[in-house]
XYZ file of N, CA and C in Angstrom:
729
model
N 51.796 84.837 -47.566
C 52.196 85.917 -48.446
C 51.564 85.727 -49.814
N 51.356 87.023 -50.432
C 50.464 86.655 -51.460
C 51.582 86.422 -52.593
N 51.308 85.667 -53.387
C 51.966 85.258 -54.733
C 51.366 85.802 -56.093
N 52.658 86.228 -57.360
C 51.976 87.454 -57.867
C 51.440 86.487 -59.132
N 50.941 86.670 -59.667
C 49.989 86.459 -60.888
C 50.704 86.619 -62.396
N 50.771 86.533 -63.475
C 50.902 86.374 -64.562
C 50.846 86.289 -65.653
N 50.247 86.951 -66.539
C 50.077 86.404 -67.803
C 50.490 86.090 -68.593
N 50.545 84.865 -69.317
C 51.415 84.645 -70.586
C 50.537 83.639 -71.570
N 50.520 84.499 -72.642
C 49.700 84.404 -73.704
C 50.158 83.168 -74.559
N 50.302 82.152 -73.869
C 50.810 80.929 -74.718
C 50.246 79.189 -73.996
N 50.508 77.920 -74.349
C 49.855 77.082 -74.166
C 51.269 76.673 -72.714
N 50.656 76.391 -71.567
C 51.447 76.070 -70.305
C 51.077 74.343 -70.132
N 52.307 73.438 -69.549
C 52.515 72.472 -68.716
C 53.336 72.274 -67.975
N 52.917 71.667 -67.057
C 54.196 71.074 -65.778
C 55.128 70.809 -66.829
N 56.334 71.630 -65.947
C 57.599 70.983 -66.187
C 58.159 71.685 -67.226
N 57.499 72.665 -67.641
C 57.601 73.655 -68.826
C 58.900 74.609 -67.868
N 59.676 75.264 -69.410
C 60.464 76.032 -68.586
C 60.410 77.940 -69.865
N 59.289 78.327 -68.977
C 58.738 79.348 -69.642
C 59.778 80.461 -70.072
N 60.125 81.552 -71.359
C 60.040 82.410 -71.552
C 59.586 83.493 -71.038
N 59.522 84.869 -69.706
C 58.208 85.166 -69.484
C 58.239 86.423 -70.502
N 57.064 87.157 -70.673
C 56.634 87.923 -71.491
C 57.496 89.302 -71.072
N 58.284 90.397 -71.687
C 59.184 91.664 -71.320
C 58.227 92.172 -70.094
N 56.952 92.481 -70.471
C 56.340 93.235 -69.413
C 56.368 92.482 -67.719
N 55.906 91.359 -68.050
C 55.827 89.985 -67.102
C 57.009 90.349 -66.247
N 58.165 89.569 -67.049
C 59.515 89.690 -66.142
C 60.214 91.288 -66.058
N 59.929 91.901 -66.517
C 60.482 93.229 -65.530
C 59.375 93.737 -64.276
N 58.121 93.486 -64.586
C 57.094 93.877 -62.848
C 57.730 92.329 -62.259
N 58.358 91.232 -62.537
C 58.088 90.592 -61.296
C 60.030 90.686 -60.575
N 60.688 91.001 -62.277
C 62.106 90.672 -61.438
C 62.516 92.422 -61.290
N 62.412 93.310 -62.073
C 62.416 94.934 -61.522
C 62.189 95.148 -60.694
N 60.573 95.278 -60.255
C 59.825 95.554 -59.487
C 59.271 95.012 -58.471
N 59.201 93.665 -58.747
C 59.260 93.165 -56.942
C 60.262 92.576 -56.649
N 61.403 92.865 -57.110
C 62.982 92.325 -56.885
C 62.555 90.229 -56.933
N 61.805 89.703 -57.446
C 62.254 88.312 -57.436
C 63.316 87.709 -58.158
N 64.300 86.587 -57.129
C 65.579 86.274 -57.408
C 64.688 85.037 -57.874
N 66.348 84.603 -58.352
C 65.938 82.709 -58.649
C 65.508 81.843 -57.727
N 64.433 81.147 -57.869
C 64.151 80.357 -56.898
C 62.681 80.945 -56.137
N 62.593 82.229 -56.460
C 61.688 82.997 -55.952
C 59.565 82.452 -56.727
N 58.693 82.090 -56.066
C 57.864 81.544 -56.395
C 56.657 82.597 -57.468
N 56.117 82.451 -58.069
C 55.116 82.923 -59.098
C 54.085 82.349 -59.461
N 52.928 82.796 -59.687
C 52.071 82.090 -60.448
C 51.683 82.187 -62.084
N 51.559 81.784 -63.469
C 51.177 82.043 -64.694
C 49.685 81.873 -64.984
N 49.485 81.773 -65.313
C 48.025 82.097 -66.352
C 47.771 82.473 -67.605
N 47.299 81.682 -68.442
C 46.789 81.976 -70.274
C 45.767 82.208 -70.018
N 44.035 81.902 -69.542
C 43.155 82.154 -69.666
C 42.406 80.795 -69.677
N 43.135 79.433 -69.835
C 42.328 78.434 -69.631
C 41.762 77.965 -68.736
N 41.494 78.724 -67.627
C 41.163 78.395 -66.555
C 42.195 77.406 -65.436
N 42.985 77.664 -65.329
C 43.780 77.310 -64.963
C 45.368 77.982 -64.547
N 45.690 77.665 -62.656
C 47.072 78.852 -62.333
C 47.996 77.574 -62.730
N 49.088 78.150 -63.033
C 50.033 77.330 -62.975
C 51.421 77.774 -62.129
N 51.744 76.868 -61.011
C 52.487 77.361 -59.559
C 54.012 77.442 -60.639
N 54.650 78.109 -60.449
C 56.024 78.055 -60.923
C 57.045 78.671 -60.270
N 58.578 78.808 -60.368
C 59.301 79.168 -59.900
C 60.457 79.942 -60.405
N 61.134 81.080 -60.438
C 62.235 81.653 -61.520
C 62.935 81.447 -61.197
N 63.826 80.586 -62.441
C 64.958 80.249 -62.584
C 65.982 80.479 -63.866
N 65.330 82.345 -64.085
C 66.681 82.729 -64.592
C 66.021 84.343 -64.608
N 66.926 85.332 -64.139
C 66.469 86.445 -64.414
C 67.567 87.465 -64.441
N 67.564 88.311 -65.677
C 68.198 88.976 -65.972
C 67.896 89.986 -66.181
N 68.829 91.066 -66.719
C 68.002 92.626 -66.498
C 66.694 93.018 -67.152
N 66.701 91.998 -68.763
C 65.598 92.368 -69.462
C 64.600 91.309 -69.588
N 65.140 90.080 -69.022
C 64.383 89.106 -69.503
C 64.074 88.066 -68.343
N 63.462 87.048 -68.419
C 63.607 85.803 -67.280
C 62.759 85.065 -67.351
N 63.342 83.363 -66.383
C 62.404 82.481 -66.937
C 61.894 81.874 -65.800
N 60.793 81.110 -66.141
C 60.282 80.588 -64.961
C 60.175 79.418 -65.348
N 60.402 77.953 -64.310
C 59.827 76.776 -64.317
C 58.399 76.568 -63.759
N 57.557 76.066 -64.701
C 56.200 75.702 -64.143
C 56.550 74.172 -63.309
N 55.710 74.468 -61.685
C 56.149 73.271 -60.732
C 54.423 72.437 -60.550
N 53.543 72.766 -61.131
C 52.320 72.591 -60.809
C 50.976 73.106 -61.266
N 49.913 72.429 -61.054
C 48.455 73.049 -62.169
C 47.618 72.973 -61.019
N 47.031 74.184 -60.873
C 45.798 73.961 -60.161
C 44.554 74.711 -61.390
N 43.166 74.094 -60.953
C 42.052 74.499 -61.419
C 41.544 75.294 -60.343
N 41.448 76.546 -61.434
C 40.784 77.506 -60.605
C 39.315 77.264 -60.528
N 38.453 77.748 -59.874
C 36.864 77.528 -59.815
C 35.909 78.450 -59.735
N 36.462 80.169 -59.678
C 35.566 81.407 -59.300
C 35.305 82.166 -60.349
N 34.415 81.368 -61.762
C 33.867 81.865 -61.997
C 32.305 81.999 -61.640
N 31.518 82.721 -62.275
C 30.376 83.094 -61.856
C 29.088 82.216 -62.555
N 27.883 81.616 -61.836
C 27.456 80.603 -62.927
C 26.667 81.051 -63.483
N 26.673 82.937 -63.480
C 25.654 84.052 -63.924
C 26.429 84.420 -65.374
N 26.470 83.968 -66.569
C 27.223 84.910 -67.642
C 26.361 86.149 -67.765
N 27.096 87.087 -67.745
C 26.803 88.524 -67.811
C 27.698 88.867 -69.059
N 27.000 89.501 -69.966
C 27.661 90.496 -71.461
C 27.382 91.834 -71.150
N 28.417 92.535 -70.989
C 27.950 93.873 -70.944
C 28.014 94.171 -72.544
N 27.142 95.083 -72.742
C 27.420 95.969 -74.148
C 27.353 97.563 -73.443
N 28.424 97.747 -73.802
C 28.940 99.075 -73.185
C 29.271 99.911 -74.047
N 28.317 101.637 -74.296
C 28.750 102.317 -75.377
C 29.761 103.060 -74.899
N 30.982 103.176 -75.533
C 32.188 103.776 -75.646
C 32.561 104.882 -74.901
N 32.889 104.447 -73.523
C 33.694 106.248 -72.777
C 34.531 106.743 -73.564
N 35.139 107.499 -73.001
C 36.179 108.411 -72.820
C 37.516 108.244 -72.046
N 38.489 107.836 -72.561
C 39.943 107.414 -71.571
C 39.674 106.581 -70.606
N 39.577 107.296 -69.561
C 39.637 106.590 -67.934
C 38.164 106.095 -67.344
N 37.691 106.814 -67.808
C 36.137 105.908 -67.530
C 35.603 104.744 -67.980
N 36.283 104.462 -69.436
C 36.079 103.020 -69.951
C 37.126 102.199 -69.555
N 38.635 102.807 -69.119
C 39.288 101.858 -68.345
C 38.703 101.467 -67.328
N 37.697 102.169 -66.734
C 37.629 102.316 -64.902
C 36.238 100.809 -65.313
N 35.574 101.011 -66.435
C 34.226 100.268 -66.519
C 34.779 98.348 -66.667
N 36.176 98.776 -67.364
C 36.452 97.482 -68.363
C 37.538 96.778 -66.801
N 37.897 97.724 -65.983
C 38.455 96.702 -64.885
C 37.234 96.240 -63.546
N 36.739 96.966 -63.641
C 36.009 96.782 -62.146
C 34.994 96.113 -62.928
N 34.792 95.119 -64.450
C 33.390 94.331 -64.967
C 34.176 93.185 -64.648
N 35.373 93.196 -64.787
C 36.215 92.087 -65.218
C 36.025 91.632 -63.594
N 36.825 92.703 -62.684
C 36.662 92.162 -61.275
C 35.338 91.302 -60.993
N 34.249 92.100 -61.288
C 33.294 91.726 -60.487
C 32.640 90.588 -61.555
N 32.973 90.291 -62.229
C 32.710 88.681 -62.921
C 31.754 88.656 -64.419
N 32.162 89.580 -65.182
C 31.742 90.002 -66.143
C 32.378 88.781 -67.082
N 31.732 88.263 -68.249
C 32.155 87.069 -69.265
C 32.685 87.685 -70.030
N 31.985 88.726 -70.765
C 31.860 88.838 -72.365
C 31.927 91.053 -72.307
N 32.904 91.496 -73.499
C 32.495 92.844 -73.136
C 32.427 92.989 -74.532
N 31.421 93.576 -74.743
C 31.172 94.482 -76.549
C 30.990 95.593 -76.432
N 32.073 96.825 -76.523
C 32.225 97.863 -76.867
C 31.063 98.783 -78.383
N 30.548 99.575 -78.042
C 29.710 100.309 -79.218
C 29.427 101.492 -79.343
N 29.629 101.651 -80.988
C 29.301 103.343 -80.756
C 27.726 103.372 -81.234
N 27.561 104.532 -80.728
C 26.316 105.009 -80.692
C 25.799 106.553 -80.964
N 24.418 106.553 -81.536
C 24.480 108.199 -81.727
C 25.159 109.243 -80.830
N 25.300 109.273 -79.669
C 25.358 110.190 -78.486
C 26.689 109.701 -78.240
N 27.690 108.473 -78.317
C 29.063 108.285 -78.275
C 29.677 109.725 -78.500
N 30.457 110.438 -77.275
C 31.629 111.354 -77.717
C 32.616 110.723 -77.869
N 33.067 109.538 -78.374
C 34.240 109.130 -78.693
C 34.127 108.815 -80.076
N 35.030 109.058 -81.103
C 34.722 108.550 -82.789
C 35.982 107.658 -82.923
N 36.250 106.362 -83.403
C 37.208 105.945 -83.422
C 37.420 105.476 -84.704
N 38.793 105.972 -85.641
C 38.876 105.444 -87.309
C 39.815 103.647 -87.146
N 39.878 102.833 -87.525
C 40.375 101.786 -87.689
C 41.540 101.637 -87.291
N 42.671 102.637 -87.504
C 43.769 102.702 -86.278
C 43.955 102.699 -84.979
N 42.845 103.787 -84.932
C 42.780 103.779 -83.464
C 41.805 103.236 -83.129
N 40.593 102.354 -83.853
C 39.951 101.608 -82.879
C 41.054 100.463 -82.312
N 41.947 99.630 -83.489
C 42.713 98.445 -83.131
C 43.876 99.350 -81.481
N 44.140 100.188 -81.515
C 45.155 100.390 -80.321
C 44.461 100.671 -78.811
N 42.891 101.309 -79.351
C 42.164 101.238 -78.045
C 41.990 99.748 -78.056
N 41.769 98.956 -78.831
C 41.497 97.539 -78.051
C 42.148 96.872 -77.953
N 43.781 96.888 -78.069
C 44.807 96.161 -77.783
C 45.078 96.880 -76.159
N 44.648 97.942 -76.087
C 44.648 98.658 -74.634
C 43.668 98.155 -74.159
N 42.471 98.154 -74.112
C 41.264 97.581 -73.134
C 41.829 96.011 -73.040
N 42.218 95.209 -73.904
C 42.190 93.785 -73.527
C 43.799 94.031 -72.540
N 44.601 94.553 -72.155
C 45.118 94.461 -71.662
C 44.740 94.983 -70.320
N 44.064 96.058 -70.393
C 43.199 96.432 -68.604
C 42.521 95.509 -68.283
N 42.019 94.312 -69.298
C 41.146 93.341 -68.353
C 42.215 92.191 -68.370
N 43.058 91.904 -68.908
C 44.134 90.797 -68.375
C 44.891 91.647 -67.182
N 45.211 92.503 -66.769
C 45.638 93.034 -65.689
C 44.351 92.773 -64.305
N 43.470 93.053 -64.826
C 42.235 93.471 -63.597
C 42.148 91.710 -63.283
N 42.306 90.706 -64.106
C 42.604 89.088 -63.832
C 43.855 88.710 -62.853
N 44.673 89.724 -63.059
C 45.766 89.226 -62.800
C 45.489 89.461 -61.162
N 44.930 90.661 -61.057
C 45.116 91.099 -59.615
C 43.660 90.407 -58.877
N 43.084 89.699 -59.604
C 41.302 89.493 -59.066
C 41.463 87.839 -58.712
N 42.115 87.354 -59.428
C 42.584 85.684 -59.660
C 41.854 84.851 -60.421
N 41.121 85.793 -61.380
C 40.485 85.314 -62.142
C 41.371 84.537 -62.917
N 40.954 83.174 -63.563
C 41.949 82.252 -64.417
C 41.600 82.112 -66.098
N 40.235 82.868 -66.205
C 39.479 82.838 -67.581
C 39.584 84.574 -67.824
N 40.372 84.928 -69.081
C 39.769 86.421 -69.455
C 38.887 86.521 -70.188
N 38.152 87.427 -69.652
C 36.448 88.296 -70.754
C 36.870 88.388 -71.709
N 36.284 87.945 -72.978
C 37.074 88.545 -74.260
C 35.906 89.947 -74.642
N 37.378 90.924 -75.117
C 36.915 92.087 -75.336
C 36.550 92.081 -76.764
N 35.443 92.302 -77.505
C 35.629 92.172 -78.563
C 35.905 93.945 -79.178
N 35.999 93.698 -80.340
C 36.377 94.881 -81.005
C 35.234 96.006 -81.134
N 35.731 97.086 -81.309
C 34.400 98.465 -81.057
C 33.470 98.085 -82.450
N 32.175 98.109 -82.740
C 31.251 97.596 -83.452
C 29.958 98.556 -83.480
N 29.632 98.984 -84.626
C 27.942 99.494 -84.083
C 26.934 98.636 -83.097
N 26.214 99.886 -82.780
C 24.811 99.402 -81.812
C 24.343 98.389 -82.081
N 24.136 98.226 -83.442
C 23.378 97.794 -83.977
C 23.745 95.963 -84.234
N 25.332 96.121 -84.524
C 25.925 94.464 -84.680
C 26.062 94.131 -83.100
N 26.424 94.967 -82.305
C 26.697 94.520 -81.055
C 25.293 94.151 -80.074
N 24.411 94.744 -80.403
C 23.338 94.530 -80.164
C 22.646 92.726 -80.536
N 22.813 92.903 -81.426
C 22.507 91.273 -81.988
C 23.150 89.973 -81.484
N 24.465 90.562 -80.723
C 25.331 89.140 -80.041
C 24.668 89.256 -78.677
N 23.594 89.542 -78.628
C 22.535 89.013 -77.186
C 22.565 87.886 -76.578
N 23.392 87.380 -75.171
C 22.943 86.102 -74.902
C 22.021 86.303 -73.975
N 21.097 85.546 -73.386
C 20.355 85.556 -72.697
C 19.189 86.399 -72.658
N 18.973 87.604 -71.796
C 17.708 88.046 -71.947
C 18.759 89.319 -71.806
N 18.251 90.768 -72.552
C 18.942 91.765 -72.798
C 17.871 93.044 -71.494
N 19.058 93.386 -70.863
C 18.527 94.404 -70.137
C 18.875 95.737 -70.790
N 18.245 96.896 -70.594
C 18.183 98.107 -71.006
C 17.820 99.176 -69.340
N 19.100 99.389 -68.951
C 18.426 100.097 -67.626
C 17.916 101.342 -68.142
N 16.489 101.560 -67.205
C 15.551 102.692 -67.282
C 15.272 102.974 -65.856
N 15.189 103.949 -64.994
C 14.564 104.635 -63.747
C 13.097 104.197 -63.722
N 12.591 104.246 -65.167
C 11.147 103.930 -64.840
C 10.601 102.817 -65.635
N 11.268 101.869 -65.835
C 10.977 100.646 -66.396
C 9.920 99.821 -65.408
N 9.431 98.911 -65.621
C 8.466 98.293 -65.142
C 9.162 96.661 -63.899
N 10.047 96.378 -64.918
C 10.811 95.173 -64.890
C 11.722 95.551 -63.573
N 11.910 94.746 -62.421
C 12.897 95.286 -61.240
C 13.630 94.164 -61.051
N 14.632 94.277 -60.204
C 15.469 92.812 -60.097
C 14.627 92.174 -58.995
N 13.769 92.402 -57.826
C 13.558 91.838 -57.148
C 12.143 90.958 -57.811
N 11.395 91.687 -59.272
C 10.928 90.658 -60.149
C 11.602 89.543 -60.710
N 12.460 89.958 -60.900
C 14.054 88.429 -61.893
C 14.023 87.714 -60.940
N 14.130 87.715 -59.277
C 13.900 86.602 -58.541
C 13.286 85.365 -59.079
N 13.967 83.985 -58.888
C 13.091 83.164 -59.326
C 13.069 82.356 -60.351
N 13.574 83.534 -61.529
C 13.433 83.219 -62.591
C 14.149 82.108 -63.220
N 15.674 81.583 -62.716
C 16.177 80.925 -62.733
C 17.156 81.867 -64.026
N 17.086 82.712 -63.711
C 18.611 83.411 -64.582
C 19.674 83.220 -64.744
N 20.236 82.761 -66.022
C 21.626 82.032 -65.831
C 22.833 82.763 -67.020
N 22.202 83.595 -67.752
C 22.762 84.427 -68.631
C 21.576 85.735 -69.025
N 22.593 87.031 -69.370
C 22.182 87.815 -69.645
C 22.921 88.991 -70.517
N 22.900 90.044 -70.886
C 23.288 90.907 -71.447
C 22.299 92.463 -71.204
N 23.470 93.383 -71.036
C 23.080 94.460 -70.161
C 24.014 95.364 -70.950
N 22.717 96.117 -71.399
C 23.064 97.701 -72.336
C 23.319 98.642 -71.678
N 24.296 99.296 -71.247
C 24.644 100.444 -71.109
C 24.925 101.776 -72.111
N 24.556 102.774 -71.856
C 24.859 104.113 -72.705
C 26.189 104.552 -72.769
N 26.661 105.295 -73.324
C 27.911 106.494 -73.140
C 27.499 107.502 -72.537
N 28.081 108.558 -72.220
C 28.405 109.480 -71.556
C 26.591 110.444 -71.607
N 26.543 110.350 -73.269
C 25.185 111.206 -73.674
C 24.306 110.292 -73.115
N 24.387 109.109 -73.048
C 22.995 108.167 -72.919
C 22.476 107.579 -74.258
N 21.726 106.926 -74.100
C 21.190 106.126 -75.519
C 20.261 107.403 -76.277
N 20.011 107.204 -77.580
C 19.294 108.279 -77.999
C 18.056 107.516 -78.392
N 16.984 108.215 -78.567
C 15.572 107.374 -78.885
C 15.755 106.409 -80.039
N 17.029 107.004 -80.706
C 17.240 105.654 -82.343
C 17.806 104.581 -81.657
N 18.553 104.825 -80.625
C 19.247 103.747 -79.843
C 18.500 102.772 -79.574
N 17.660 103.594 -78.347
C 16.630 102.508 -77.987
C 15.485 101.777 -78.393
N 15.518 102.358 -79.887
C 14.337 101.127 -80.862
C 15.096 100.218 -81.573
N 16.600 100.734 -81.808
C 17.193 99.243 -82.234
C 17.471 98.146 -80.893
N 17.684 98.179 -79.606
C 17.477 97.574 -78.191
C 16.624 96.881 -78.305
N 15.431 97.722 -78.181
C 14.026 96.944 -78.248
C 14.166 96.240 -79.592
N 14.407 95.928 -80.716
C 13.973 95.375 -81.489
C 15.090 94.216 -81.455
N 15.890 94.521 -81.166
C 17.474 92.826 -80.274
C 16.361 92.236 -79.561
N 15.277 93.268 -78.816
C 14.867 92.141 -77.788
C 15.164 92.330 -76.529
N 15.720 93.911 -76.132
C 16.099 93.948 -74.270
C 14.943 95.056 -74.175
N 15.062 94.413 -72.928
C 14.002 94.783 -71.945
C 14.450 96.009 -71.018
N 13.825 96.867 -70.622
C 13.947 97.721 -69.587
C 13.729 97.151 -68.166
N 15.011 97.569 -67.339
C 15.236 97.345 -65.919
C 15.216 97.984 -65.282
N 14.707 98.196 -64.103
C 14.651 99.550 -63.251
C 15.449 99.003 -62.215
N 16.933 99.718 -62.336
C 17.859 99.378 -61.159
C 17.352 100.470 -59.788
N 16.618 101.335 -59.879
C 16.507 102.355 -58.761
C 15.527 103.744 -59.725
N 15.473 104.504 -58.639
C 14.991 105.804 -59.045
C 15.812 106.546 -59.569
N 17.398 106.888 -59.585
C 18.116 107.826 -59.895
C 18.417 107.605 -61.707
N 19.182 108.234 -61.703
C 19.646 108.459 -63.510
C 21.010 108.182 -62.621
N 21.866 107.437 -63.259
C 23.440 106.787 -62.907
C 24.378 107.038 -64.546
N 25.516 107.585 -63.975
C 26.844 107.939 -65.356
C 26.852 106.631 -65.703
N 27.563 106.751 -66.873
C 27.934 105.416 -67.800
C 28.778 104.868 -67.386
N 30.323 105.389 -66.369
C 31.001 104.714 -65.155
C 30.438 103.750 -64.260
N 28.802 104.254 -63.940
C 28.398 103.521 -62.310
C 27.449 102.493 -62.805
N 26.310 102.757 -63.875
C 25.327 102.280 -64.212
C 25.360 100.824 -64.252
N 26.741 100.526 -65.200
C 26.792 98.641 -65.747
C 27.853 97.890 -64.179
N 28.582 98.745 -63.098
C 29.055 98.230 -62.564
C 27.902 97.712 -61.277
N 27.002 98.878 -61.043
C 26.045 98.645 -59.792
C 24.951 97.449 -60.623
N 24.709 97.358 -61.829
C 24.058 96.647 -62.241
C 24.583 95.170 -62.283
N 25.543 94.901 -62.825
C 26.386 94.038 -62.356
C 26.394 93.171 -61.299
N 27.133 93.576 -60.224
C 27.415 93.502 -58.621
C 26.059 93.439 -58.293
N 24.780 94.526 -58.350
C 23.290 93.475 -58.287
C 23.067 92.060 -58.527
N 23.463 92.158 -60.051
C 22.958 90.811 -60.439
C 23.662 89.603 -60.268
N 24.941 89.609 -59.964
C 26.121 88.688 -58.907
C 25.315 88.012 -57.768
N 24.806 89.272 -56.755
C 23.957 89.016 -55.685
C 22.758 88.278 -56.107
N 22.125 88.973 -56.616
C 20.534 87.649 -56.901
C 20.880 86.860 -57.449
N 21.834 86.262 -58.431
C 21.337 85.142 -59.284
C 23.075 84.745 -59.675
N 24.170 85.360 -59.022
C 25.597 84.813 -59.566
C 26.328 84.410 -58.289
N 27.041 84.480 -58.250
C 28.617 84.230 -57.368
C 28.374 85.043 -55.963
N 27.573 86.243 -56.008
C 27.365 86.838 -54.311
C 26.570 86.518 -53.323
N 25.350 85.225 -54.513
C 24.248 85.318 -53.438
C 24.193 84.254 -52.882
């Protein structure tokens, strides 16, 4: 039977007798009815589950004893950064869980000329107290033991510059293909994606001048939903955790 997952944003050891977080203990004692005694797993992000057990739950609150540490091991030995310019609601939820699933490190959110999203300082901080919580959820359910840190929404231009590795820029007609990256011994990277409009020609001379390269994932033109996930899940396969 599967055992449910956890997050709690604090430092865990054996023998600890946890607090769990309001949200935490009402999905595990609400919603999947667990009594005392009933088994769980926690997670902070250090790479590491910690086996535990509840032993107190009440209508609003409940606690768990940590019984054990295991080291988790599935991450990917591919770091992948997406820089992802800014959807719209559900499409940047849909981008920021299924990167996280599929073994994404690092996510930098950006606006960009062609961004239809404008965000003022209020609401950038509540969209990203919301995105870092779709990717501690998309952990919770993936078993990932390390979360991506989301960083905060940033111009093209700063987000552009936190380049690790070699910076891709997908193009239909780029020169550069993945079945060229063969080989190469690729072990980090960073991969530009557009918004909704696509990059605009100002976009793509500040890219090129970070230093990314154009990739030709295929012949088609792909939404800002599909583009960084199929690119992704590619590059898992050649050179991360799929192949």
């Amino acid at each position: 039977m599967r055992v449910t997952r956890s997050f709690v944003e604090r430092p865990l050891h054996a023998s600890d007798t946890v607090a769990l977080p309001e949200d935490a203990a009402a999905h595990l004692v609400r919603v999947l009815r667990l009594q005392v005694g009933d088994a769980c797993v926690l997670f902070n992000g250090d790479g590491f589950d910690y086996d535990a057990r509840i032993v107190s739950a009440g209508k609003r609150d409940a606690q768990a004893e940590i019984v054990g540490t295991r080291r988790i091991d599935n991450e990917s030995p591919l770091r992948i950064v997406l820089l992802q310019g800014i959807a719209r609601g559900e499409k940047m939820d849909l981008i920021l869980q299924k990167a996280t699933e599929l073994g994404v490190a690092r996510i930098l959110p950006v606006d960009s000329e062609r961004s239809e999203v404008k965000l003022d300082a209020q609401r950038a901080a509540k969209r990203l107290a919301h995105w870092r919580q779709v990717v501690v959820s998309a952990c919770e359910q993936s078993g990932r033991a390390v979360v991506p840190e989301v960083v905060a929404p940033q111009p093209l231009g700063a987000g552009a510059a936190q380049r690790e590795g070699r910076g891709f820029l997908l193009d239909p007609v780029a020169g550069n293909t993945l079945a060229g990256l063969q080989g190469d011994g690729l072990r980090a990277c960073t991969l530009a994606i557009g918004p909704e409009g696509g990059w605009s020609p100002r976009d793509r001379e500040q890219l090129a001048a970070a230093g990314y390269e154009g990739l030709r994932l295929g012949p088609r033109v792909l939404r800002t939903e599909t583009a960084g996930l199929a690119a992704i899940a590619a590059l898992q396969a050649m050179a991360g955790d799929l192949g």
